[in-house]
Coordinates of C-alpha atoms and ligand atoms in Angstrom, one line a residue:
M1 CA 7.3 19.5 17.0
L2 CA 8.6 18.0 13.9
Q3 CA 6.6 18.3 10.6
I4 CA 6.8 16.9 6.8
R5 CA 4.9 19.4 5.0
Q6 CA 1.7 19.6 6.9
W7 CA 2.0 16.3 8.8
I8 CA 3.0 16.1 12.2
Y9 CA 5.8 13.5 12.1
R10 CA 7.9 11.4 14.6
D11 CA 10.7 8.8 13.8
F12 CA 11.3 6.2 16.6
D13 CA 14.0 4.0 17.1
E14 CA 11.9 0.8 17.8
V15 CA 8.2 0.3 18.3
S16 CA 6.0 -3.0 17.9
S17 CA 4.1 -1.5 14.9
T18 CA 3.9 1.9 13.4
N19 CA 0.4 1.6 12.9
D20 CA 0.1 1.5 16.6
A21 CA 2.4 4.3 17.4
V22 CA 0.7 6.6 14.8
K23 CA -2.8 6.0 16.5
T24 CA -1.3 7.7 19.8
L25 CA 0.2 10.6 18.2
F26 CA -3.0 11.1 16.4
E27 CA -5.0 10.8 19.4
T28 CA -3.0 13.4 21.1
Y29 CA -2.9 15.9 18.4
Q30 CA -5.9 15.2 16.4
K31 CA -4.2 16.4 13.2
R32 CA -2.7 14.3 10.2
C33 CA 0.3 12.5 11.5
V34 CA 2.9 10.4 9.9
V35 CA 5.2 8.0 12.2
S36 CA 8.3 6.0 10.8
A37 CA 10.7 4.0 12.6
K38 CA 14.1 2.1 12.3
R39 CA 12.6 -1.1 13.9
Q40 CA 9.4 -3.0 14.0
T41 CA 9.1 -5.9 16.5
N42 CA 5.9 -6.7 15.6
G43 CA 5.1 -5.6 12.2
R44 CA 1.7 -6.8 10.8
G45 CA 0.0 -7.6 7.4
R46 CA -3.7 -8.1 6.5
L47 CA -5.7 -10.9 8.5
G48 CA -3.2 -11.2 11.1
R49 CA -0.4 -12.0 8.9
K50 CA 3.3 -11.0 9.8
W51 CA 5.5 -8.2 7.9
E52 CA 8.9 -9.1 8.1
S53 CA 10.5 -5.8 9.3
E54 CA 14.3 -5.8 8.4
D55 CA 16.5 -2.9 9.6
G56 CA 17.2 -0.6 6.9
N57 CA 13.6 -0.8 5.2
L58 CA 10.7 1.6 5.5
F59 CA 7.9 1.2 8.1
A60 CA 5.6 4.2 8.0
S61 CA 2.0 4.9 9.0
F62 CA -0.1 7.8 8.1
A63 CA -3.2 9.0 10.2
Y64 CA -5.8 10.9 8.9
Q65 CA -9.5 11.7 9.1
I66 CA -11.7 11.1 6.1
D67 CA -15.1 10.2 5.1
P68 CA -15.5 6.5 5.7
K69 CA -17.5 6.3 2.8
N70 CA -14.2 7.2 0.7
V71 CA -12.0 4.7 2.3
G72 CA -11.7 2.2 -0.7
Q73 CA -10.9 5.4 -2.8
Y74 CA -8.2 6.1 -0.5
V75 CA -7.0 2.6 -0.5
I76 CA -6.2 3.1 -4.3
L77 CA -4.7 6.5 -3.5
S78 CA -2.2 4.9 -1.1
A79 CA -1.2 2.4 -3.8
L80 CA -0.7 5.0 -6.3
A81 CA 1.5 6.8 -3.8
A82 CA 3.6 3.8 -3.0
F83 CA 4.0 3.0 -6.8
E84 CA 4.8 6.5 -7.8
T85 CA 7.6 6.5 -4.9
I86 CA 9.0 3.2 -6.1
Q87 CA 8.9 4.2 -9.5
S88 CA 10.9 7.4 -8.9
F89 CA 14.0 5.4 -8.4
A90 CA 14.7 4.7 -12.4
L91 CA 14.1 0.9 -11.7
P92 CA 15.1 -1.5 -14.9
H93 CA 11.5 -2.8 -14.7
K94 CA 8.3 -1.3 -14.1
P95 CA 6.6 -1.7 -10.8
K96 CA 3.1 -2.9 -10.9
I97 CA 0.3 -2.5 -8.5
K98 CA -1.5 -6.0 -7.4
W99 CA -5.0 -5.1 -6.0
P100 CA -5.7 -3.8 -3.5
N101 CA -2.5 -2.4 -2.7
D102 CA 0.8 -4.2 -3.0
I103 CA 3.6 -3.2 -5.2
L104 CA 5.4 -5.8 -7.2
I105 CA 8.4 -5.6 -9.4
Q106 CA 8.7 -8.4 -11.8
G107 CA 6.0 -10.4 -9.9
K108 CA 8.0 -10.2 -6.6
K109 CA 6.7 -8.0 -3.6
I110 CA 8.5 -4.8 -2.5
C111 CA 5.7 -3.3 -0.8
G112 CA 2.7 -3.9 1.2
I113 CA 0.0 -1.6 2.8
L114 CA -2.3 -2.0 5.7
F115 CA -5.7 0.0 6.2
E116 CA -6.9 0.1 9.7
K117 CA -9.7 2.2 11.5
G118 CA -8.8 4.3 14.3
E119 CA -11.2 4.9 17.2
G120 CA -13.4 7.5 15.9
D121 CA -13.5 8.6 12.4
Y122 CA -9.8 8.5 11.4
F123 CA -8.0 5.8 9.4
V124 CA -4.3 4.6 9.4
M125 CA -2.5 3.6 6.2
G126 CA 0.6 1.8 7.2
I127 CA 3.3 1.2 4.1
G128 CA 6.1 -1.3 4.2
I129 CA 8.6 -0.7 1.6
N130 CA 11.8 -3.0 1.3
V131 CA 14.5 -0.6 0.9
A132 CA 17.8 -2.2 1.8
I133 CA 16.9 -5.7 2.5
T134 CA 15.1 -8.5 0.7
P135 CA 13.4 -10.5 3.4
K136 CA 13.6 -14.2 3.2
I137 CA 10.1 -15.7 3.6
E138 CA 9.0 -19.3 3.8
N139 CA 6.3 -20.3 1.2
P140 CA 5.3 -16.6 0.4
L141 CA 2.3 -16.2 -2.0
Y142 CA 4.9 -13.8 -3.9
Q143 CA 8.5 -13.8 -3.9
T144 CA 10.2 -10.7 -2.2
T145 CA 12.3 -7.9 -3.3
S146 CA 13.8 -4.7 -2.6
L147 CA 15.4 -1.6 -4.3
A148 CA 18.8 -2.8 -3.3
D149 CA 18.2 -5.9 -5.5
F150 CA 18.0 -3.5 -8.3
N151 CA 21.2 -1.6 -7.2
I152 CA 19.5 1.5 -6.0
H153 CA 21.0 2.3 -2.9
T154 CA 19.0 5.1 -0.7
D155 CA 18.0 5.2 2.8
R156 CA 14.2 4.7 4.3
L157 CA 13.8 8.6 5.1
S158 CA 14.6 9.6 1.5
V159 CA 11.8 7.0 0.6
L160 CA 9.4 8.7 3.0
E161 CA 9.9 12.0 1.9
K162 CA 9.0 11.0 -1.6
L163 CA 6.1 8.9 -0.3
V164 CA 4.6 12.1 1.5
S165 CA 4.9 14.3 -1.4
S166 CA 3.4 11.7 -3.8
F167 CA 0.4 11.3 -1.6
D168 CA -0.1 15.0 -1.3
A169 CA 0.1 15.5 -4.7
L170 CA -2.0 12.6 -5.7
E171 CA -4.5 13.6 -3.0
A172 CA -4.7 17.2 -4.6
V173 CA -5.6 15.6 -7.8
Y174 CA -8.3 13.5 -6.1
Q175 CA -9.7 16.5 -4.7
T176 CA -9.9 18.8 -7.7
Q177 CA -10.6 16.0 -10.4
G178 CA -12.2 13.4 -8.5
F179 CA -11.6 9.6 -8.4
N180 CA -12.0 8.9 -12.0
S181 CA -8.5 10.3 -12.8
L182 CA -6.9 8.1 -10.2
K183 CA -8.9 4.9 -11.6
Q184 CA -7.4 5.3 -14.8
Y185 CA -3.9 5.8 -13.4
W186 CA -4.3 2.6 -11.4
L187 CA -5.6 0.4 -14.2
D188 CA -2.6 1.7 -16.6
N189 CA -0.5 0.3 -13.9
A190 CA -2.5 -2.7 -12.8
Y191 CA -0.7 -6.4 -12.3
G192 CA -2.9 -8.7 -14.1
R193 CA -4.9 -6.2 -16.0
G194 CA -7.1 -8.0 -18.8
K195 CA -6.0 -11.0 -17.4
N196 CA -7.6 -14.3 -15.9
I197 CA -7.0 -13.9 -12.2
C198 CA -8.4 -15.6 -9.2
V199 CA -9.6 -13.6 -5.9
R200 CA -10.1 -15.4 -2.7
N201 CA -11.5 -14.2 0.6
Y202 CA -12.5 -15.9 3.6
Q203 CA -16.0 -17.0 2.3
S204 CA -15.1 -17.6 -1.6
E205 CA -13.0 -17.7 -4.5
L206 CA -13.9 -15.9 -7.7
K207 CA -12.4 -16.4 -11.2
G208 CA -12.4 -13.9 -13.9
I209 CA -10.9 -11.2 -16.1
L210 CA -9.9 -8.3 -14.2
K211 CA -11.6 -5.5 -15.7
G212 CA -10.9 -2.3 -13.7
L213 CA -12.4 -0.6 -10.5
D214 CA -15.8 0.8 -9.6
E215 CA -16.4 4.2 -8.1
T216 CA -15.7 3.0 -4.6
G217 CA -12.4 1.4 -5.4
A218 CA -13.7 -2.3 -5.6
L219 CA -12.5 -4.7 -8.2
I220 CA -14.3 -5.3 -11.2
L221 CA -14.2 -8.9 -12.4
Q222 CA -15.5 -10.4 -15.6
T223 CA -16.8 -13.8 -14.6
P224 CA -18.7 -16.5 -16.9
E225 CA -21.8 -15.6 -15.0
G226 CA -21.5 -11.8 -15.5
T227 CA -19.7 -8.8 -13.9
R228 CA -18.8 -9.1 -10.1
K229 CA -17.6 -6.4 -7.7
I230 CA -15.1 -7.5 -5.1
F231 CA -14.4 -5.5 -1.8
A232 CA -11.8 -7.5 -0.2
G233 CA -9.4 -10.4 -0.8
D234 CA -6.2 -11.7 -2.2
L235 CA -5.3 -11.8 -6.0
Y236 CA -3.7 -14.9 -7.3
G237 CA -3.1 -16.8 -10.5
V238 CA -1.3 -14.3 -12.9
N239 CA 1.1 -16.6 -14.6
D240 CA 3.2 -13.8 -16.0
K241 CA 5.6 -12.1 -14.2
N242 CA 5.6 -9.0 -16.2
A243 CA 1.7 -8.9 -16.3
Ligands
BT5_301 C1 0.4 -6.5 3.7 O1 -0.2 -7.5 4.2 O2 1.2 -6.6 2.6 C2 0.5 -5.0 4.6 C3 1.7 -4.8 5.1 C4 2.0 -3.5 5.8 C5 3.2 -3.6 6.6 C6 3.3 -2.2 7.1 S1 4.8 -1.8 7.8 C7 4.4 -0.3 8.4 C8 3.1 -0.5 9.1 N1 3.1 -1.2 10.4 C9 2.8 -2.5 10.3 O3 2.9 -3.1 11.4 N2 2.2 -2.9 9.2 C10 2.5 -1.6 8.1 P1 -0.9 -8.7 3.4 O4 -1.3 -8.6 2.2 O5 -1.7 -9.6 4.2 O6 0.5 -9.6 3.2 C11 1.3 -10.0 4.0 C12 2.3 -11.1 3.4 O7 3.3 -10.6 2.7 C13 3.0 -12.1 4.5 O8 2.1 -13.3 4.8 C14 4.3 -12.6 3.6 O9 3.9 -13.6 2.8 C15 4.5 -11.3 2.9 N3 5.7 -10.5 3.4 C16 5.8 -10.2 4.9 N4 6.8 -9.5 4.9 C17 7.2 -9.0 3.7 C18 8.0 -8.1 3.0 N5 8.7 -7.3 4.1 N6 8.2 -7.9 2.1 C19 7.4 -8.6 1.1 N7 6.5 -9.5 1.4 C20 6.4 -9.6 2.6

């Protein structure tokens, strides 16, 4: 059985989605698992959207058991792990975390994360990072980019190793020092911090200034009507690519 640190690990040539493959693995072993794949034939984003899965990029999913009340905090932890991983490759521009957990460089999306609940009380954190190829997408909300766009030539498994060790290190900080230590770290690197933003979800659209996160990982927005907390949605409307 392969392992990366304390994670049971499998790398596949092809899967429909690493989120599905890791569920099968977790249900077999009932222990923390990571799955990666060279190719995804049906990579998915949130709300039924598609994740463009070009060969050479990283598709990885982690399955682990946590208290369901902490999921929002783990969503933030996952974003920080992806952020640190991307930042470790001496980029000419600082990556930013777009709430809840995309990573942008110069306003272009390099990473997306999809959280799903497994059967039982485990969760799946699926992470896509554009390593070698920048996918072309029609009418995207955000333009796309990749590490290769910045002349960083590495491979998906090196990126995965860094991702696992960042996740483990951040989780250790979270467990010993609590969520507050991650909150500030997140805010220091948040896209649109202190700016006017707009958040949409299926029912509504809310405009205001991005203030920070609450203790559950929800976004705090200062609106003309007062402070609002947002648990899910898409962030729009930052006009400055370096925001
Ligand atoms: C996400 O959804 O950003 C979550 C993506 C999670 C992908 C990983 S790959 C490993 C694991 N297995 C899976 O099947 N999924 C996870 P969302 O916020 O809904 O953003 C989706 C939108 O991002 C799309 O509608 C496109 O506009 C854009 N997009 C699609 N593919 C992209 C890519 N490779 N790079 C940048 N943007 C992309």
